[in-house]
XYZ file of C-alpha atoms in Angstrom:
223
model
C 32.369 -28.064 4.199
C 35.613 -29.849 5.748
C 35.763 -33.306 5.373
C 35.729 -35.898 8.572
C 39.254 -36.697 9.768
C 40.544 -33.288 8.288
C 42.382 -31.313 10.816
C 41.126 -27.479 11.040
C 43.837 -24.760 11.836
C 43.344 -20.636 12.926
C 46.874 -18.806 11.998
C 47.527 -15.829 14.479
C 50.283 -13.886 13.733
C 50.792 -9.637 12.863
C 52.904 -10.399 9.822
C 50.544 -11.324 6.412
C 53.758 -12.030 5.337
C 54.950 -14.945 7.539
C 51.547 -16.665 7.247
C 50.717 -16.312 3.500
C 53.903 -18.587 4.424
C 52.939 -21.076 7.179
C 49.735 -21.314 4.773
C 51.257 -21.987 2.140
C 53.545 -25.068 3.710
C 50.416 -26.465 4.994
C 48.224 -26.438 1.687
C 50.231 -29.536 0.060
C 49.736 -31.770 3.320
C 47.511 -34.143 3.813
C 44.264 -34.074 6.705
C 44.944 -30.873 7.378
C 43.285 -27.428 6.405
C 43.730 -23.887 6.793
C 40.366 -22.340 7.359
C 41.311 -18.151 8.411
C 43.980 -16.433 9.912
C 44.006 -13.212 12.073
C 46.568 -10.166 12.559
C 45.512 -8.940 15.801
C 44.372 -10.181 19.152
C 40.939 -8.957 18.347
C 40.696 -10.838 15.168
C 42.185 -13.892 16.162
C 39.220 -13.955 19.059
C 36.168 -13.011 16.754
C 37.922 -15.576 14.258
C 38.141 -18.446 16.735
C 35.044 -18.241 18.596
C 33.349 -18.277 14.652
C 35.460 -21.169 12.666
C 35.571 -23.531 15.985
C 39.008 -24.894 14.218
C 40.973 -27.927 15.978
C 44.053 -26.322 16.331
C 45.538 -22.006 16.424
C 48.738 -21.680 15.812
C 49.424 -19.189 17.971
C 52.332 -16.092 17.702
C 52.997 -14.835 21.004
C 54.356 -11.084 20.631
C 51.320 -8.725 19.268
C 50.059 -5.854 19.944
C 46.891 -5.461 22.720
C 49.200 -8.631 24.820
C 50.073 -11.066 22.528
C 49.074 -14.840 22.564
C 48.655 -14.468 26.132
C 45.526 -12.581 25.640
C 44.178 -14.927 22.611
C 44.137 -18.064 24.923
C 42.291 -15.989 27.638
C 39.947 -14.346 25.600
C 38.898 -17.432 24.136
C 39.108 -19.525 27.589
C 36.959 -16.591 28.885
C 34.344 -17.454 26.191
C 33.917 -20.342 27.855
C 35.139 -22.757 25.578
C 37.067 -24.711 27.336
C 35.559 -27.903 27.021
C 35.188 -28.111 23.261
C 37.604 -25.408 21.992
C 40.496 -25.383 19.983
C 44.402 -26.893 20.528
C 46.776 -23.857 20.817
C 50.200 -24.442 19.138
C 52.759 -21.248 19.939
C 54.693 -20.814 17.393
C 57.547 -18.298 17.803
C 60.151 -16.602 17.203
C 60.946 -16.209 21.167
C 62.536 -19.010 22.432
C 63.156 -17.057 25.984
C 62.103 -19.396 28.968
C 59.741 -16.665 30.495
C 57.493 -16.530 26.933
C 57.614 -19.990 27.037
C 56.417 -20.783 30.684
C 53.718 -17.812 30.795
C 52.268 -19.411 27.375
C 51.857 -23.086 28.206
C 50.422 -21.201 32.235
C 48.167 -19.730 29.622
C 47.070 -22.733 28.035
C 48.640 -23.641 25.288
C 49.377 -27.476 24.212
C 52.888 -27.085 22.904
C 55.341 -24.221 21.931
C 57.790 -24.917 18.661
C 59.298 -22.205 16.994
C 59.565 -20.332 14.067
C 63.273 -21.648 12.361
C 60.899 -25.013 12.262
C 60.169 -26.397 9.296
C 56.849 -27.304 6.782
C 57.113 -30.695 7.566
C 58.072 -30.759 10.914
C 55.053 -27.920 11.911
C 52.518 -30.377 9.732
C 53.721 -33.542 12.297
C 53.782 -30.543 14.994
C 50.004 -30.026 14.329
C 49.079 -33.713 14.207
C 50.713 -34.267 17.461
C 48.958 -31.882 19.396
C 45.479 -32.400 17.797
C 45.536 -35.890 19.043
C 46.275 -34.916 22.082
C 50.289 -34.649 22.678
C 52.298 -32.020 23.946
C 55.000 -30.466 21.266
C 57.572 -28.546 21.835
C 60.894 -27.600 20.099
C 63.907 -29.847 21.665
C 65.031 -26.702 23.996
C 62.088 -25.463 25.628
C 60.647 -28.967 26.679
C 62.974 -28.645 29.637
C 61.879 -24.849 30.857
C 58.189 -26.539 30.799
C 60.031 -28.958 32.978
C 61.624 -26.697 34.984
C 58.745 -23.997 36.110
C 56.405 -26.992 36.693
C 59.369 -28.535 39.322
C 60.242 -25.113 40.987
C 63.731 -25.353 39.757
C 62.770 -22.784 36.892
C 65.828 -20.017 36.535
C 62.612 -17.542 34.885
C 61.184 -15.219 36.741
C 57.147 -16.104 36.942
C 54.750 -14.705 34.863
C 53.988 -11.451 37.099
C 50.427 -11.834 38.582
C 47.883 -8.519 37.419
C 44.495 -9.350 39.583
C 42.862 -6.022 38.186
C 43.528 -6.877 35.315
C 42.601 -10.813 35.384
C 39.086 -10.285 37.455
C 37.892 -8.336 34.716
C 35.269 -9.873 32.948
C 35.470 -10.461 28.835
C 33.076 -7.463 28.128
C 34.772 -5.192 30.115
C 37.787 -5.688 28.649
C 36.437 -5.080 25.311
C 35.126 -2.125 27.175
C 38.478 -0.920 28.536
C 39.761 -1.594 25.656
C 37.856 1.124 23.682
C 38.147 3.680 26.307
C 41.757 3.496 26.643
C 41.553 4.007 22.297
C 39.925 7.321 23.052
C 36.283 6.097 22.041
C 32.848 7.972 24.123
C 30.190 5.314 25.634
C 28.267 6.507 22.350
C 31.032 5.127 20.537
C 31.712 2.198 22.729
C 27.859 1.498 22.817
C 28.068 1.733 18.800
C 31.332 -0.971 18.544
C 29.859 -2.858 20.939
C 26.013 -3.184 20.418
C 25.149 -2.417 23.928
C 23.470 0.524 25.214
C 24.803 3.497 26.650
C 23.321 2.809 29.675
C 25.262 -0.996 30.004
C 28.412 0.804 28.411
C 28.503 3.255 31.592
C 27.953 0.182 33.977
C 30.578 -1.733 32.609
C 32.737 1.865 33.023
C 31.847 1.819 36.523
C 32.947 -1.725 37.014
C 36.313 -1.252 35.264
C 37.397 1.654 37.632
C 36.097 0.027 40.625
C 37.570 -2.928 39.655
C 41.270 -1.825 38.220
C 41.020 1.054 41.539
C 41.550 3.950 39.477
C 39.726 7.282 40.279
C 38.604 8.579 36.538
C 38.990 7.761 32.704
C 42.425 9.693 32.191
C 43.847 7.718 34.982
C 42.331 4.949 33.721
C 43.626 5.207 30.519
C 47.685 5.939 31.469
C 47.358 1.941 33.491
C 46.148 0.450 30.618
C 49.100 1.558 28.799
C 51.159 0.963 30.830
C 49.980 -3.050 30.157
C 49.889 -2.550 26.578
C 46.480 -2.586 26.327
C 44.272 -0.528 23.499
């Protein structure tokens, strides 16, 4: 049971050693409690939806879409009104990464050079509604929203964006080589429902067959 007034945190990073270090840094901070962690996009989404933390510390670069994929999946789950606040914690300080992550819904972006006390302060601030950025990164965001950014806009992917959360799950499993029966077992749905979702995925992505769909998914690092 979490004490009232405690800010609960979920860690998302594909390096277990780094997660362990962050957990240790935050453990000594009053009013902060790490309630879960994950190293992959699917684990992160499941953990966030289950634990309902106040703040998610989110790595940007991970397989299967990275931090942006986590943000989109959680938002698609209709948690926008009562869901967590996302604070990106990344090794990257590239303008395009900052802009893409903020546009996807993160409330702040700090780099992994931040020390433990400053990270704890950033978590508290985003939990209280502030936007928090490492010093040189705030300018990227301001420039982006005023049209002055030299960084390229995150590419639009209308076919991928048109997929529902369930269709995206089916797509990932198809890309991994699962059969329809295996997908049905994995997602606890009927084979007929899998077939319907697969048909919708093919139509929305404008692919003619499963082989073409697998190649299409690979170019987007889905799988």
